[in-house]
Short mmCIF file of C-alpha atoms in Angstrom, two decimals:
data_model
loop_
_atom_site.label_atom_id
_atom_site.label_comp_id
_atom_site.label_asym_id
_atom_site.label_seq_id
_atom_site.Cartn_x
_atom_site.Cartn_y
_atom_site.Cartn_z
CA UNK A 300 -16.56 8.48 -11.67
CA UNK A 301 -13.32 6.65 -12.00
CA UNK A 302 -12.79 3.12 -9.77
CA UNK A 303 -10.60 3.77 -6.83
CA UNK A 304 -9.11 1.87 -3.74
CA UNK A 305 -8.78 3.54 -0.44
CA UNK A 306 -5.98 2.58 1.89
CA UNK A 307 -5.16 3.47 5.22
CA UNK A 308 -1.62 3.47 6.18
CA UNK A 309 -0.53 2.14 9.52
CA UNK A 310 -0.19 5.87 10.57
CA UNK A 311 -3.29 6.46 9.85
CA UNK A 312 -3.33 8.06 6.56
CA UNK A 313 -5.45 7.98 3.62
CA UNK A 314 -4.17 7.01 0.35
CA UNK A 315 -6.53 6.42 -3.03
CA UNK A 316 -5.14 5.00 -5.83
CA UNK A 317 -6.48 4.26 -9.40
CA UNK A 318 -6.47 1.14 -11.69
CA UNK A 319 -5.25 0.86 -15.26
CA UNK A 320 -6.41 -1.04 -17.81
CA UNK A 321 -4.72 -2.46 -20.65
CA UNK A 322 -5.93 -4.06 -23.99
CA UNK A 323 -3.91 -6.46 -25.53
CA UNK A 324 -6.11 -7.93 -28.46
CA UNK A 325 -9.36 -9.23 -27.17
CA UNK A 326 -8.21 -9.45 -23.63
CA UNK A 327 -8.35 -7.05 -21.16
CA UNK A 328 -5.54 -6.57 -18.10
CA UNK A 329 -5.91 -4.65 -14.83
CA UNK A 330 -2.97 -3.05 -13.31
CA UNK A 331 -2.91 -0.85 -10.01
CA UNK A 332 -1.71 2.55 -10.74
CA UNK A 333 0.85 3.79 -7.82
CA UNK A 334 2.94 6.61 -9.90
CA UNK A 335 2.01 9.26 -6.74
CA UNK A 336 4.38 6.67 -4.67
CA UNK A 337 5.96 4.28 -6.40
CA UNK A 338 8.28 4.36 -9.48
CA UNK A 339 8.19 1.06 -10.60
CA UNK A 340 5.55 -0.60 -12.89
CA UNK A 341 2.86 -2.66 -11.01
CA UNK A 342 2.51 -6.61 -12.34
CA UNK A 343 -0.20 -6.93 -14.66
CA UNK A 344 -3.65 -8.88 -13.83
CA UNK A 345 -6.59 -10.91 -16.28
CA UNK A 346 -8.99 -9.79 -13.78
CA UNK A 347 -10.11 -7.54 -11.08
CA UNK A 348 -10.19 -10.84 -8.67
CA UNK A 349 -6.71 -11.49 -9.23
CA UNK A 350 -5.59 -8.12 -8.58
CA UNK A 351 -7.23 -7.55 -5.12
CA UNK A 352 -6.26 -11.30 -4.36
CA UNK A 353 -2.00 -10.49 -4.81
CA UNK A 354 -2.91 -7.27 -2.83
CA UNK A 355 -4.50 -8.86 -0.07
CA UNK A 356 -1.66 -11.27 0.58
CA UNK A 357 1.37 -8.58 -0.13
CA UNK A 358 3.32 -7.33 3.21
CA UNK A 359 6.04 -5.09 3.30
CA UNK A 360 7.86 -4.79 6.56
CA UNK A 361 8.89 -1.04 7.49
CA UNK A 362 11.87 -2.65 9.89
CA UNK A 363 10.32 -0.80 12.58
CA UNK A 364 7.31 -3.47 13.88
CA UNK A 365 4.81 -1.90 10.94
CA UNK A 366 3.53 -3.55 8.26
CA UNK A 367 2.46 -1.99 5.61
CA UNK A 368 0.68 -3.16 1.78
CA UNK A 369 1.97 -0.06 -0.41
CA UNK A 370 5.19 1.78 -0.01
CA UNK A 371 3.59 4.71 1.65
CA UNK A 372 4.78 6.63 4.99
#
């Protein structure tokens, strides 16, 4: 069973999205995997810590008194 993260939108809605990761030599990178929402490539992470740490602290206002974390809704 694949890892997922679960986000509700401020609508209400249910999103899951998937992780990535890439190997470059002996290191391993995580990177979020929005392609259902978003077009552009996601930054790249050394660990799983670091990813849900830029997530938590990401805001994106909708210009209508929402907030939301992804570009969803």
């Amino acid at each position: 069973m694949p890892l997922m993260l679960a986000y509700m939108s401020s609508s209400g809605k249910i999103y899951n999205f998937g992780f990535k990761r890439h190997e470059f030599g002996s290191e391993s990178f995580w990177q979020l995997d929005l392609s259902g929402i978003e077009d552009r490539e996601q930054p790249l992470f050394r660990s799983m810590s670091a990813l849900i740490q830029y997530y938590k602290s990401l805001v994106i206002d909708r210009g209508d008194g929402k907030t939301e974390i992804f570009p969803v809704d």
